[in-house]
Amino acid sequence: MTASPAPSDASAYKDTLNLLETPFNMRANAKVREPELQAFWAEQQIYEQLSREGLSPERPGPVFTLHDGPPYANGALHVGHALNKILKDIINKHALLSGKRARFVPGWDCHGLPIELKVLQGLSSSERAALTPVSLRQKAHAYALEQVELQKSGFRRWGIWADWDQPYLTLQKSYESAQIGVFGAMVLAGHIYRGLKPVHWSPSSRTALAEAELEYPDGHSSPSIYAAFPAVQLPEALATKLAAAGLNAEAATASGGLAVAIWTTTPWTLPANLAVSVNGRLDYSVCAVTCRGETPAPAASHLLVAAELRDSLETSLGLQLTPLLTVKGAELEGIVYRHPLLERTSPVVIGGDYITTEAGTGLVHTAPGHGVDDFNTGRKYNLPVLCPVDEAGNLTAEAGPFAGTNVLKDANPTIIAALEGTGLLLKQERYEHRYPYDWRTKKPTIFRATEQWFASVEGFRDQALAAIASVTWLPESGRNRIEAMVRDRGDWCISRQRTWGVPIPVFYHRETGEVLLNADTLAHIQTLIGEQGSDVWWQRDEADLLPPAYADQASQWRKGSDTMDVWFDSGSSWAGVLGGLRGGITPAGPAVGDGALTNPEHGAAAAAPPQATPLNFPADLYLEGSDQHRGWFQSSLLTSVAVNGHAPYKRVLTHGFALDEKGRKMSKSLGNVVDPAVLVEGGKNEKQEPPYGADVLRLWVSSVDYSADVPLGPGIVKQLADVYRKVRNTARYLLGNLHDFDPRPQTEGGNAIAIEDLPLLDRWMLQRTAALIDAVSADFERFEFYRFFQALQNFCVVDLSNFYLDIAKDRLYVSAANSFRRRSCQTVLSLVVERLAVLIAPVLCHMAEDIWQNLPYPVAEKSVFERGWPKTEADWKTTPLNLNQASLEDPEMQEIISSFLNCDQLDDEGPIGEIKGLRRLVNRQLEICRSKSIIGSSLEAHLHLDLSEGNVSQGLRQVLGLIKESTQLEVDNLKDWLLVSSLSLAFEGNANPAPDADANADTNADTNANADTNANADTKQLLIPPSTELGITIGIAKAAGQKCERCWHYETDIGDHAAHPTLCGRCVAVLAQNPPK
RNA sequence: GGGGGCUUAGCUAUCUGGUGAAAGCACCCGACUCAUAAUCGGAGUCAGGCGGGUUCGAUUCCCGCAGCCCCCA
């Protein structure tokens, strides 16, 4: 052995250490790096290849279809979009890594009122006047495409993988055509009908609205009135009872006699009143009216009210109500009353349980044209659907003297005034309640009976409920939610009086109004739209829209002007995208030139990329916010059940809403909005709003339990950025210590140590990694990504950084470059980093790829995503341990070995967990010394452990026995694991002070580290009083000898080597192998 | 107004009818200066939104209230 010359400067020994070396930066520089990585994926066609071939082209994996619910093509992306699309992407990327062909076709919902209004708002009044339906539609089309591109670029920046060049848009010809196909199939199945029905109507936008288009702002108040409707006729039985109670029929029905008291918050509906409804099961009282205080006498001597409400009505009406007779509501049927304002009479009828005693009088003013309950009740009694209100909300001639007034303006006061004039107004007051507003114009809506097209849910409700039962709902509560909705919902109004949408392809006879809608016309229009797009409906006249067979009668027909509810658009995506339409009416052929999406199963592959993976129908998964139980989940279900008889999806996963850190909704007024674009790319002031990158946004999505609402705010983002950096630094450390490592086995000329030759410590690390793989695999399978997030953090922080890597520093830096002690550790680092990269890839896709691209040795896969999901290696857990032969045969030791090998759960560390516990105790003592400035680094300490007391935990004693038996003491060495320079250990039954676990491991592998020769251990002076905890007595002494300049350990042989007077024997030996340059 | 959901340390998350439930991060203190805009160590914090009930005993079961969120009318 030849000693190398000593470096001139002592600190130059630093250069003889094997320190970190990697271009993988500590800081992500995400703003630049993430787009580079995305470009790499694009160039290498990683997504395209994996989604079409799976991991192996020879054996393509199963198709997995997560069908994208189309966001509305309007407005900037918000964190809700991020939550939704990133969740989908995490699932898809995990599927791709698992070998599935997860092709993701993104979609956009492009029709509808908001876009139409947006376009209209951008026009001057003269432009607006000159607008034709076709030109409006062209502008809306262009606007939607613009918005799609904006949103698309945002999604791509988040690292979402999808067929971005072949998305589906509900305005595409092929999509529209498929949608007509769905509509047609429903028509032919008898599920579509036309009828007069009260629907939510917005006078401000002159259209019917879907429930989804309504909002209920706070602070709405309506003018509520109590009114008396004079009875003019009584049923026989009631008249008899009344007479017995002292009120004869003649008096009751005379002017100023008995009246029924009603309450309404919509006085403007009074002209449409055709009945008063009562609840047959409630009690009602005929009461004599006496004036009280200043309240003027009403034009009725007796009032009929719900018995339960009599008290409260006395107060609110300011009248004394003396009950004469109380009867069930059912007995009131047959009363006829006179309309208080118009010349007609109407009946009292039995309504339903919607009539309660919570407010009002228990008798409900019923206008079948202006309320759903009213309509249903009216239908039972064959009442006409009277609707004296036009589309602008103006009362028509049918409203008699009130014609011309507007329901949102002067109709109420006018009618109230008229009522007051008759003496039949009992009371008026403002009433605050939630009231539906047009979501777009923010103006109140009304119920108004109009001619509409409906899908008769009644016709397939049972099938729909059966379909719901066959779907897996995650979380399970989603099932009850949608089931209740479908069970109770009424028919679906699918028509809209708007221009920007897919037309309802129907013709009306110009004279008779007869409807023309059959297989012929449907197929013809479907083909036309498939070729020309739905503009054709407005561009052509009837002669060119009707099938040839109707050519000679074209002039008799008028095309309809209604468009479809946008929920019907998106609800048809299973047909437009997944090709789920079978049977008579099918989607039209390929559309050219609009990026149309097609399905190979229907022979329409022209616009699709070559070898496009088919999509599954029903889809494997739908994943949207929980509000879509009423929206897309339901509209998709209803159309699919109506046409196919089954649901369009196998599983439905829902997520909550993104709220701020206090759990409140994000809003501009609260100033708590997190803009995902700012989070990713940084704000105007990058110091205040740094560019965190897409991975941090993605990490957020993974970190929260999305089955409930999820919080997000600046504080949370900062924490996530810290976690991101911790993971990144851990990966960087792994990469940086592999710069001279060849992962091939030593037998093939590489540096990797065989698993069966690894020391205990390394075997434990592999076990932990295996446990992580198992746990995280299950987390992804169950879509419980927050568990992955927690496990990842704990793995990086606790297992790696705090324990394994902390101990590894000495092995990696100090030991000779090619020593077993170092190569064994590198073997583990290499195995861990490659698996860690894959495990984080679904979530931290950019970091994972960055790690992969910075692996310092060649790997077979050009992208981390080609590696495939890691499997737990069996031999990481089961390979025999490297222990002395004698101990392997000892039955007691065999038990310990098996307890080591069998700890395969993440929360079960097995015997090594005991060491961590010991470390905590030791660290506590070291910290006491540190706080007294007695020592700094733990290497300045000599540790005296006395376990001879007897109540030391069995586990600790076992694991110490295990270490003692290791044949690789240069690694499995307690003093190294506890990061002290020397150690003496007294065991139970071992009166002699034990062994100072000694160094020189590199050169003296056969030294029994626990066989002490240092009889002075006991006499070393303790720096602080020894502490005893859990039976373990810990004493801290100053380590003997001097600090080695190179490895910083305190050793007694410093100065023994003339060439390196400041080094310990171990370092001298290392330098002999690796001479300094 | 009706239905559903949530409420555990500053943040995210876990757990449980019964001794101190509780991890990681953040914060505070300290060490190192060979992961250095890094790394290591130590310490503290709530008796689990509020009120009531069931029970020998509840954070965990039930009811009510409040706040927040979603859906419906």
PDB file of C-alpha atoms in Angstrom, chain A residues 576-580 597-605 614-615:
ATOM      1  CA  GLY A 576     -71.168  11.479 -31.146  1.00  0.00           C
ATOM      2  CA  VAL A 577     -67.886  10.331 -29.648  1.00  0.00           C
ATOM      3  CA  LEU A 578     -68.109   6.774 -28.395  1.00  0.00           C
ATOM      4  CA  GLY A 579     -70.118   5.573 -31.370  1.00  0.00           C
ATOM      5  CA  GLY A 580     -72.777   4.191 -29.114  1.00  0.00           C
ATOM      6  CA  LEU A 597     -64.411  12.838 -34.690  1.00  0.00           C
ATOM      7  CA  THR A 598     -65.372   9.496 -35.926  1.00  0.00           C
ATOM      8  CA  ASN A 599     -65.643   5.993 -34.733  1.00  0.00           C
ATOM      9  CA  PRO A 600     -64.090   3.136 -36.638  1.00  0.00           C
ATOM     10  CA  GLU A 601     -66.952   0.870 -35.758  1.00  0.00           C
ATOM     11  CA  HIS A 602     -69.139   2.904 -38.023  1.00  0.00           C
ATOM     12  CA  GLY A 603     -66.774   2.852 -40.912  1.00  0.00           C
ATOM     13  CA  ALA A 604     -66.069   6.529 -40.670  1.00  0.00           C
ATOM     14  CA  ALA A 605     -62.357   6.587 -40.120  1.00  0.00           C
ATOM     15  CA  PRO A 614     -61.438   2.528 -30.729  1.00  0.00           C
ATOM     16  CA  LEU A 615     -63.233   3.865 -27.700  1.00  0.00           C
TER      17      LEU A 615
END
